[in-house]
Coordinates of C-alpha atoms in Angstrom, one line a residue:
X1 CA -48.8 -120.2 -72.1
X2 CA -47.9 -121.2 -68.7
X3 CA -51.9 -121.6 -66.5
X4 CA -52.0 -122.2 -62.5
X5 CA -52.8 -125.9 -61.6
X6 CA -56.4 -124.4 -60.9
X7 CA -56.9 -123.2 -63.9
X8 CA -56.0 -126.5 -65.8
X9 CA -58.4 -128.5 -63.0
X10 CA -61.2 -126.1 -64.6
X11 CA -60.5 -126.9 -68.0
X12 CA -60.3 -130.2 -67.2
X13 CA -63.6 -130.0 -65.6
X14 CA -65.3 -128.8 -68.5
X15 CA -63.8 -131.0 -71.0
X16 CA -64.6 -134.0 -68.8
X17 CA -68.1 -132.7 -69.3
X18 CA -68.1 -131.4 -72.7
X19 CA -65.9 -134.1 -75.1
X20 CA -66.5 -137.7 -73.2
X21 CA -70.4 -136.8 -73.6
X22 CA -69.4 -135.9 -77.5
X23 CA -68.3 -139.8 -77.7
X24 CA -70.3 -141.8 -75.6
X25 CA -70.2 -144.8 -77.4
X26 CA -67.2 -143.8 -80.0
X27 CA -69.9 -143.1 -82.5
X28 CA -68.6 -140.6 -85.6
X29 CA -69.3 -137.1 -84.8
X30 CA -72.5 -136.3 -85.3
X31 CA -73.3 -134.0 -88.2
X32 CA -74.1 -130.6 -87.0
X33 CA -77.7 -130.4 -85.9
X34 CA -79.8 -128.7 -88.9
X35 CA -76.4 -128.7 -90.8
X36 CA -77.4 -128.5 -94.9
X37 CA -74.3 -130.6 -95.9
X38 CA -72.5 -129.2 -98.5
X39 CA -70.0 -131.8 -99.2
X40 CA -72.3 -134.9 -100.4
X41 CA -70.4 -134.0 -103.6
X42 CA -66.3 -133.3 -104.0
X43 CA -65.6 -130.2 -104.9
X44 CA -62.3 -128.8 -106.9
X45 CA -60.8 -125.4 -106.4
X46 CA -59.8 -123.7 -110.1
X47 CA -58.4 -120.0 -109.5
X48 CA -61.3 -118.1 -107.8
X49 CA -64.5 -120.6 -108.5
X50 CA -65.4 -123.8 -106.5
X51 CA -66.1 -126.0 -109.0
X52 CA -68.7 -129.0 -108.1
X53 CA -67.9 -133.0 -109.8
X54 CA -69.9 -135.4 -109.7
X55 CA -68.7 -137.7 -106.6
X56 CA -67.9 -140.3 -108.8
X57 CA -64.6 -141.8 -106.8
X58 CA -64.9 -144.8 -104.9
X59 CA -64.4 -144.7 -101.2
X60 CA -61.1 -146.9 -101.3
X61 CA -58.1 -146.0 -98.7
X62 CA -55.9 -145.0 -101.2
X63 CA -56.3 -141.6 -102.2
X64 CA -54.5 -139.7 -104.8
X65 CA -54.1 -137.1 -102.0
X66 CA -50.7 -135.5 -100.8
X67 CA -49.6 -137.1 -97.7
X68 CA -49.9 -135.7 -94.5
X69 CA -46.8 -137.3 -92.9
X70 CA -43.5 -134.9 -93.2
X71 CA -40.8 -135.9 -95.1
X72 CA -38.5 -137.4 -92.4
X73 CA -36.2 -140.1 -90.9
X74 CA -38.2 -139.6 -87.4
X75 CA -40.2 -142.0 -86.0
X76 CA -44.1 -140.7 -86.1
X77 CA -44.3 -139.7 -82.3
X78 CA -48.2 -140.8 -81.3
X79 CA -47.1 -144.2 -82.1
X80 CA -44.0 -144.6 -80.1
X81 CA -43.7 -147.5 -78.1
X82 CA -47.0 -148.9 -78.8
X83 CA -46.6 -152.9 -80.2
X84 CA -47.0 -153.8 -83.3
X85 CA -49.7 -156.1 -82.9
X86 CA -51.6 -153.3 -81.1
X87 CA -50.5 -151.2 -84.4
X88 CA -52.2 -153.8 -86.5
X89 CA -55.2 -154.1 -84.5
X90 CA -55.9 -150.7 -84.3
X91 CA -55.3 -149.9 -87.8
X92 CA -57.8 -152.6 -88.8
X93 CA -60.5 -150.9 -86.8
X94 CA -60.2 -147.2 -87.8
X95 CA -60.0 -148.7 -91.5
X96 CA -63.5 -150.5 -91.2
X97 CA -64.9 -147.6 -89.3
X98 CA -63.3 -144.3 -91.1
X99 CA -62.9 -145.8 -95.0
X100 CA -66.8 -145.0 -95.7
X101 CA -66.7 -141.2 -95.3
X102 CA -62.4 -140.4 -96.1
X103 CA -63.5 -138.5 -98.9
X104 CA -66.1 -136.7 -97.1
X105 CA -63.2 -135.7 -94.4
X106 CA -60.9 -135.3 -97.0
X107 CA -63.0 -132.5 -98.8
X108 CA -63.9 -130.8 -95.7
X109 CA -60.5 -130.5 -94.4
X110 CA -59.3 -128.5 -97.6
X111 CA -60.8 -125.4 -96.5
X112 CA -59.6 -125.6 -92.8
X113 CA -56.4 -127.2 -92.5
X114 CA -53.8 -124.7 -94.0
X115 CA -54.7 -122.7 -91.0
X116 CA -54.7 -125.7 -88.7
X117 CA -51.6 -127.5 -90.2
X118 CA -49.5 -123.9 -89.6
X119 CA -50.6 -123.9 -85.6
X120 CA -49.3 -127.3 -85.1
X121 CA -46.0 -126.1 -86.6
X122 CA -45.7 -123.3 -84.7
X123 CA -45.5 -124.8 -81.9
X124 CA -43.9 -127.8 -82.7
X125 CA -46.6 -130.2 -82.0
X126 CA -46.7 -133.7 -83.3
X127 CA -48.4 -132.7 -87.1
X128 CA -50.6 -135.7 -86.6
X129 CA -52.9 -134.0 -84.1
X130 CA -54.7 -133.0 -86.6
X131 CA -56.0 -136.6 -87.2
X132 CA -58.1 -135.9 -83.3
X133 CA -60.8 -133.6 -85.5
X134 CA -61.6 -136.5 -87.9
X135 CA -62.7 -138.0 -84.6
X136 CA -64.4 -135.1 -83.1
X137 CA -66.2 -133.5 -85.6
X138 CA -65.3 -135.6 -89.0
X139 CA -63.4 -132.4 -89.9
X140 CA -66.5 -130.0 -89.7
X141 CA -66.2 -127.0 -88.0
X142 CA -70.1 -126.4 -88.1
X143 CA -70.3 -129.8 -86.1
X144 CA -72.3 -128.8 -82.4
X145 CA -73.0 -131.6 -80.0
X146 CA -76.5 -131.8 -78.0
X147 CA -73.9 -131.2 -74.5
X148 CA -72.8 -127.9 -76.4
X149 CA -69.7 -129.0 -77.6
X150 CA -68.6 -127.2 -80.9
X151 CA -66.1 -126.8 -83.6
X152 CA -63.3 -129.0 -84.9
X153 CA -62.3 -129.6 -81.4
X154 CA -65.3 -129.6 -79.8
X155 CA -64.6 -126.9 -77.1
X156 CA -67.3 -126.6 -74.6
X157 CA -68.3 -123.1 -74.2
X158 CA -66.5 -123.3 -70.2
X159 CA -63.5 -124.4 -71.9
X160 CA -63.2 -121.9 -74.3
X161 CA -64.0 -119.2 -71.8
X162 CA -61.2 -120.1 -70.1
X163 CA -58.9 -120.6 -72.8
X164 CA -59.8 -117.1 -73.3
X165 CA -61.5 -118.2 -76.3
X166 CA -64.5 -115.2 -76.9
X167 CA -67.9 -116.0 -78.3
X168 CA -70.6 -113.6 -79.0
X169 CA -73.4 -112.9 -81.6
X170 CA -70.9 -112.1 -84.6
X171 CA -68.3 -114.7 -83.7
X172 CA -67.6 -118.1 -81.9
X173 CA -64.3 -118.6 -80.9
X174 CA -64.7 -122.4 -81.0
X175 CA -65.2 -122.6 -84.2
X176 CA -62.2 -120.3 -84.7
X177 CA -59.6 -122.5 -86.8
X178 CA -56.4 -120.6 -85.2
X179 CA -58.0 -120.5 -81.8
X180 CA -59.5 -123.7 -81.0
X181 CA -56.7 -125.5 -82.2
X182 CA -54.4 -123.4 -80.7
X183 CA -56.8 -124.0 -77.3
X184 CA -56.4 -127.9 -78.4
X185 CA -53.1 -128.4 -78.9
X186 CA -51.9 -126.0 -75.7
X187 CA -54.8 -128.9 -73.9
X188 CA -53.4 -131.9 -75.4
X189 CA -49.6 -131.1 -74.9
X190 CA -49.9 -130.2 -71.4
X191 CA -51.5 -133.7 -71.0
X192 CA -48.4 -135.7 -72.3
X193 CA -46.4 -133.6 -70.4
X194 CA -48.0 -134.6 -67.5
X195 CA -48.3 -138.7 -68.0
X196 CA -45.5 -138.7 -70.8
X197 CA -47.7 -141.0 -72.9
X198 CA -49.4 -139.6 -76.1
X199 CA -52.3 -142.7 -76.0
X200 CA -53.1 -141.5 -72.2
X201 CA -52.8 -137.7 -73.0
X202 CA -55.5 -139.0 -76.3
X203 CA -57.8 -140.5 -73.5
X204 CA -56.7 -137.3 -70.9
X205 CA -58.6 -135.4 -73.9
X206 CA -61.8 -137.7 -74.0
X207 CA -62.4 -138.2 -70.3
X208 CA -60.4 -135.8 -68.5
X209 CA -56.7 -136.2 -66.7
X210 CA -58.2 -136.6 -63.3
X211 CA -60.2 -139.5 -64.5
X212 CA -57.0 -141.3 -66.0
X213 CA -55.1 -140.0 -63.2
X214 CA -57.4 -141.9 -60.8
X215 CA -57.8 -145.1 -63.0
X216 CA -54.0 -145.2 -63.0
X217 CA -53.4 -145.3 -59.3
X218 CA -55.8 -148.2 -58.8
X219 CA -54.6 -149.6 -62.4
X220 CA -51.2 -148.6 -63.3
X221 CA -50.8 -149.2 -66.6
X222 CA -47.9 -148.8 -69.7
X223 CA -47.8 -148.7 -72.8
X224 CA -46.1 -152.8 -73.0
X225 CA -49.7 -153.5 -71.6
X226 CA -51.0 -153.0 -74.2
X227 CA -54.2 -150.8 -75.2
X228 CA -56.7 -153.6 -74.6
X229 CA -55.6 -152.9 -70.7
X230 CA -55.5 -149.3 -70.6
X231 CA -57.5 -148.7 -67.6
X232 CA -60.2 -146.4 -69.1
X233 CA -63.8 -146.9 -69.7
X234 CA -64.6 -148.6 -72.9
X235 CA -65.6 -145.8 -74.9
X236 CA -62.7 -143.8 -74.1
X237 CA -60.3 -147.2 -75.2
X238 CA -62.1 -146.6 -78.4
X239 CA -62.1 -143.2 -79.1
X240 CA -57.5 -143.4 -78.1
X241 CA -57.9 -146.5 -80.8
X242 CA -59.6 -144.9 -83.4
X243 CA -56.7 -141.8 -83.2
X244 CA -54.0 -144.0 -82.7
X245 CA -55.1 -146.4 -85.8
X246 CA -56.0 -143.3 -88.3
X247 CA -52.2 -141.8 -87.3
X248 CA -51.0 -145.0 -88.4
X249 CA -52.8 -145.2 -91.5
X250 CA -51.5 -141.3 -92.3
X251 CA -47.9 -142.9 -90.9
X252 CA -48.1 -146.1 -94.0
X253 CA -49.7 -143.8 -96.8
X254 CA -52.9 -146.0 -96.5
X255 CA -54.9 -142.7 -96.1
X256 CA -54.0 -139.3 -96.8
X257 CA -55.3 -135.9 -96.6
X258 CA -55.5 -133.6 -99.8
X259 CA -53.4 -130.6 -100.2
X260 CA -55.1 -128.1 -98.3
X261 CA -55.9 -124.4 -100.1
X262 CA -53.9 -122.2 -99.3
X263 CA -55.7 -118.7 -97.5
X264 CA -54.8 -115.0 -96.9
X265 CA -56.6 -112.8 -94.1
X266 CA -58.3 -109.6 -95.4
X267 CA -59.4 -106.7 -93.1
X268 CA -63.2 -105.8 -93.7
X269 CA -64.5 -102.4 -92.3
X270 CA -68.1 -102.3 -91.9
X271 CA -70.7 -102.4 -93.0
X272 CA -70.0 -105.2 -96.0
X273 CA -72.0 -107.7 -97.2
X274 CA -69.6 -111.2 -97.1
X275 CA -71.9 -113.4 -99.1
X276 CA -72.1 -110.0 -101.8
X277 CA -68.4 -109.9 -102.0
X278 CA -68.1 -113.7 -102.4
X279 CA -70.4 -113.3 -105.4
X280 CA -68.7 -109.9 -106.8
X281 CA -65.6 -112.2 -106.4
X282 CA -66.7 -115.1 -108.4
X283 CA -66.7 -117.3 -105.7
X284 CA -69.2 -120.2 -105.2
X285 CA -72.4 -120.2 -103.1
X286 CA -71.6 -120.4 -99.2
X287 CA -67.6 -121.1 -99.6
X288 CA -66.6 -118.2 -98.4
X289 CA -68.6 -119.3 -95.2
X290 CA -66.5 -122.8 -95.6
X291 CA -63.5 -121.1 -95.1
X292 CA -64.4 -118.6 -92.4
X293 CA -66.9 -121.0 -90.3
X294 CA -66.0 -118.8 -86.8
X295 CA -68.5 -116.3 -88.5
X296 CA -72.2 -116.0 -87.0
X297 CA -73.2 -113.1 -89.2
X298 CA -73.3 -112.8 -93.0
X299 CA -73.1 -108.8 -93.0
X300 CA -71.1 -107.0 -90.5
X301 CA -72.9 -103.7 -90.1
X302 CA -70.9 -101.7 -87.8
X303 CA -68.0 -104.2 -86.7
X304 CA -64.8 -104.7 -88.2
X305 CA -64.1 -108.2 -89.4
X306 CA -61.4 -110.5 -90.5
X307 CA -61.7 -113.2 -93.2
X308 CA -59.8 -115.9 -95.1
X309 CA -60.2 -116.0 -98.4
X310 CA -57.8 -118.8 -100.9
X311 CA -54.7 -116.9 -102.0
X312 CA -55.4 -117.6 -105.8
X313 CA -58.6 -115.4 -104.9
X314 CA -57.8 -112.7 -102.6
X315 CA -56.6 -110.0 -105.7
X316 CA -60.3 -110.1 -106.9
X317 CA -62.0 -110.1 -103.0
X318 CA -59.8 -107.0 -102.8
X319 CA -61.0 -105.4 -105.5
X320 CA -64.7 -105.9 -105.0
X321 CA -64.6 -104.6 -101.0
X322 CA -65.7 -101.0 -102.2
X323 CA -68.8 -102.7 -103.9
X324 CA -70.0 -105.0 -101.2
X325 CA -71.9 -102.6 -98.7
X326 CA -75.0 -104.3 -97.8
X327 CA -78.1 -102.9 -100.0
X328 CA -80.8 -104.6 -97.5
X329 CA -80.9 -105.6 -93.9
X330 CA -83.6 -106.9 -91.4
X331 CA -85.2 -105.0 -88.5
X332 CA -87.0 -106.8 -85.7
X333 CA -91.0 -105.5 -85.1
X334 CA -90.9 -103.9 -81.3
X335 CA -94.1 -102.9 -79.5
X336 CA -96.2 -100.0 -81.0
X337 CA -94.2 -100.4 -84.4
X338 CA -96.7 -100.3 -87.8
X339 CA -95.2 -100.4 -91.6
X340 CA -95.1 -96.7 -92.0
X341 CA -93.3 -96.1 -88.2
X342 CA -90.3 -98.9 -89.9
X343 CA -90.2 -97.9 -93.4
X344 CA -89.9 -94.0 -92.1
X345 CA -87.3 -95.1 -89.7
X346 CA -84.8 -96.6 -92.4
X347 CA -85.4 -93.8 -95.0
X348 CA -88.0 -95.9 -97.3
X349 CA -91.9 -96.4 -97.8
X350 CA -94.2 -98.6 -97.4
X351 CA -94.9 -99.4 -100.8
X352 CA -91.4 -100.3 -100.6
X353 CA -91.1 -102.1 -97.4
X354 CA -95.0 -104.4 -98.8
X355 CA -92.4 -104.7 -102.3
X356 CA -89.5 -106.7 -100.2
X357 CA -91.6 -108.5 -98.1
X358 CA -94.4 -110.3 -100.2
X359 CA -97.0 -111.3 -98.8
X360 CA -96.9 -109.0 -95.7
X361 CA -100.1 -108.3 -93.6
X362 CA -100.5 -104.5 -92.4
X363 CA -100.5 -106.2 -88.4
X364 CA -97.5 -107.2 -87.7
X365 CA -96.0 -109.7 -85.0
X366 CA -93.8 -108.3 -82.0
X367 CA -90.6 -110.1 -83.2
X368 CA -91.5 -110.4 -87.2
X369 CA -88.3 -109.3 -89.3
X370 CA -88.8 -107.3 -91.9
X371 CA -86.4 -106.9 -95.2
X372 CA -85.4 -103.3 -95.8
X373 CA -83.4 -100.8 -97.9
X374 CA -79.8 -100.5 -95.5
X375 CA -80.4 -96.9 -95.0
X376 CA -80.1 -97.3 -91.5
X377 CA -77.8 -99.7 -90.0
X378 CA -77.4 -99.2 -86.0
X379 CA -80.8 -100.8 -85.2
X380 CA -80.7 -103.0 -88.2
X381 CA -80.2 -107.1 -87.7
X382 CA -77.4 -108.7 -90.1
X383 CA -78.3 -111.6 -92.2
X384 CA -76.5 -114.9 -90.5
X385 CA -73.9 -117.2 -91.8
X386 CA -76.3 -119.7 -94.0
X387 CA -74.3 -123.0 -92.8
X388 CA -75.3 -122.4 -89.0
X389 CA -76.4 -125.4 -87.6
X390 CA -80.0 -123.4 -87.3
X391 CA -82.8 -126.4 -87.1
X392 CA -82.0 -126.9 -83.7
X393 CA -79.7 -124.1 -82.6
X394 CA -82.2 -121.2 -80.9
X395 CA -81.1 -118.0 -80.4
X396 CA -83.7 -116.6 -77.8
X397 CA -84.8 -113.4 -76.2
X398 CA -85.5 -113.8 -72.6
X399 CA -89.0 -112.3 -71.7
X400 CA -90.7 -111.2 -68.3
X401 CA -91.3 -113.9 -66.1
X402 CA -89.3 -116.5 -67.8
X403 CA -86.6 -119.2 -65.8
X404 CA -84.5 -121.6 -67.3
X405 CA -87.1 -124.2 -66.1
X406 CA -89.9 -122.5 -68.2
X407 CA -87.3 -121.9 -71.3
X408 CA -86.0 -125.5 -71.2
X409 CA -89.8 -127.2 -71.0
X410 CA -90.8 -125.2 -73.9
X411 CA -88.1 -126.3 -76.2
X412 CA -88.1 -130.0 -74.9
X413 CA -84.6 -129.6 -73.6
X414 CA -83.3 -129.9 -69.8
X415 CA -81.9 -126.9 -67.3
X416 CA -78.9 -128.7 -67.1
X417 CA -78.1 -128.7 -70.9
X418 CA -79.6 -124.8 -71.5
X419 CA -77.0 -124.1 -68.7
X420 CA -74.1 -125.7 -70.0
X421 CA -74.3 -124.1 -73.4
X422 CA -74.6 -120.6 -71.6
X423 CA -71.7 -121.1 -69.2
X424 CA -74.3 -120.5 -66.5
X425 CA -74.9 -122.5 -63.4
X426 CA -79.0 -124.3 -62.7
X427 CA -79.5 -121.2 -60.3
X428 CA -78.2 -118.6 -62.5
X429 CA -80.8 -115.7 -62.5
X430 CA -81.8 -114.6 -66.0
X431 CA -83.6 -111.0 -66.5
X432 CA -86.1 -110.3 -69.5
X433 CA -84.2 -109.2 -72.7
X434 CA -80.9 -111.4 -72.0
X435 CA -79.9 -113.7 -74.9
X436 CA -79.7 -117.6 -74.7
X437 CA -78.7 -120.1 -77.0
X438 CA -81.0 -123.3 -76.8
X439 CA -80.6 -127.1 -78.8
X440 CA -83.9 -127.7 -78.7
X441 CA -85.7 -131.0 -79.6
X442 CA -89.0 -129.1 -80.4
X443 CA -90.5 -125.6 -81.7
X444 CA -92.4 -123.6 -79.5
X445 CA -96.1 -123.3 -80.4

């Protein structure tokens, strides 16, 4: 896809803003905020079931893994015409730094990089891009940085917008496996293109290719300097070391990825319930999620929907669609609504409405969700995808006489960071009813 030099200074722009922030210190990835981690154990994939072991294997470098690297005679291109005592150097680094938590990468990429692995081919990128998310996001497409960034990639939402990369309340792009690395890749090729240097189109990535561009000029620099005197910050020298010393790990068979599973799209009309057919199909608890992470939702009430499912498993998700409408949903409490006003608008009672929610009072709370029979589906809210990063990820209802001052002091978070992950600008006018998404570093009262 062939973009206007404007549009790439915008991208630029926003990754600039969005991935440097993400690495500030070339720190692993932080874990998605509120992310339950579901991969403290390994897991092994037998037909249709996910079958938990104990994590008995010891974190050594050599894995019993398939190999990433191709077969082939070629040299591996991200390391072309770097020295070998950089080689060594760099190597030793990402191998003190990355050896702890390979098998926690290794696990997580099983369920992602099938999809990500056939991208990179398809356009005949370097295969060892995909070493960049172990970076980013230690392979976890849940990850979500406090600046916004999210996904594998860690697309800010700017970028993404203008990657063409849609999010909304059912799906978000970025965490997309096709389209952010797709958005990635398309970023990250146009970069060596431009300085014909894979380490500087790695650190084009972290800090932005105006901000090399510059540093260049004043610093010229190649690749027989040396990576010690690439003229970047010192974080940004780290985070091109760490890629650079992984690829060359992957390029020795130090480390190695296991053989991804293998997926095949299915076409879902609503209304289904994904984690019911996951559980008609025999599949284990939240997988399904693992594999389709671009979902915000858990039913898809009156939206169409695509998933992934593994191949050994998609007969017996096929079978089971008829059988996975949803058979309860959630309504929000509005204004002037009472138990017997909700249970008589979705075709129930209130004895039955009191028997799914235990506990209930008769007064209910202007925004309270209630549990009840899916009779009636347009006003109804779908349950949402149960790995969202949701401790500190707020989705938020704008009310009368709010700003994004007030909205930002109540959930100990800034303007400028409410802004960012809402592509608006500081001075953006919000109106009463609008949805935000907010990281917050405290509840409200």
């Amino acid at each position: 896809m062939h973009r206007t030099w404007q549009q790439r200074s915008l991208i630029h722009c926003f990754l600039i803003t969005g991935v440097s922030l993400l690495c500030t210190n070339t720190a692993l990835a932080e874990e998605p905020l509120g992310y339950a981690d579901p991969d403290r154990r390994l897991v092994s994939y037998q037909g249709s079931r996910l079958i938990h072991a104990a994590n008995t294997a010891s974190h050594q470098l050599k894995l019993s893994h398939s190999l990433v690297k191709p077969v082939s005679d070629q040299p591996e291109p991200l390391l072309k015409g770097i020295n070998a005592d950089d080689i060594k150097a760099v190597k030793a680094i990402a191998k003190q730094r990355f050896s702890k938590r390979w098998n926690l990468v290794s696990e997580r990429s099983r369920f992602v990089r099938y999809r990500l692995v056939e991208k990179l081919e398809k356009v005949s990128a370097p295969l060892s891009l995909q070493i960049i998310p172990v970076v980013e996001s230690t392979y976890s497409p849940y990850a979500l940085s406090h600046a916004g960034a999210s996904g594998l990639w860690q697309l800010m939402p700017g970028t993404a917008k203008v990657l063409g990369i849609k999010a909304d309340k059912k799906i978000d792009g970025r965490r997309d496996i096709e389209r952010s690395t797709s958005a990635a890749v398309e970023y990250l090729t146009t970069q060596h293109d431009r300085f014909d240097s894979w380490p500087l189109a790695i650190a084009a990535y972290n800090l932005g290719p105006y901000a090399v561009s510059k540093r260049l000029k004043k610093t010229p620099w190649d690749l027989a300097d040396g990576l010690d005197a690439m003229p970047v910050p010192t974080e940004t020298r780290n985070y091109v070391k760490h890629v650079i010393g992984l690829v060359a790990l992957l390029d020795d068979g130090t480390l190695s990825f296991p053989s991804p599973i293998k997926t095949r799209a299915i076409d879902l009309n609503p209304p289904v319930d994904i984690q019911l057919l996951a559980q008609l199909s025999g599949m284990e608890k939240d997988a399904i999620f693992r594999f389709n992470p671009s979902l915000n939702q858990a039913q898809y009430l009156t939206r169409p929907v695509t998933i992934h499912v593994p191949e050994t498993a998609h007969g017996k998700v096929q079978e089971n669609i008829p059988h996975s409408g949803p058979k309860f949903v959630y309504v929000t409490v509005q204004s002037g609504n009472s138990l017997w006003s909700i249970a008589r608008a979705n075709g129930t009672d209130v004895k039955t409405v009191k028997k799914l929610n235990r506990g209930i009072s008769n007064t209910l709370r202007i925004g309270q969700k209630l549990k009840v029979p899916a009779n009636q589906l347009a006003k109804a809210s779908a349950n949402i995808n149960p790995l969202l990063p949701s401790k500190n990820r707020v989705r938020y209802r704008v009310r009368s006489g709010d700003s994004l001052w007030r909205i930002a002091n109540r959930f100990g978070t800034t303007v400028k960071a409410l802004a960012r992950v809402n592509s608006l600008s500081k001075k953006s006018v919000i109106r009463a009813g609008d949805i935000l998404w907010v990281l917050a570093r405290v509840r409200p009262s």
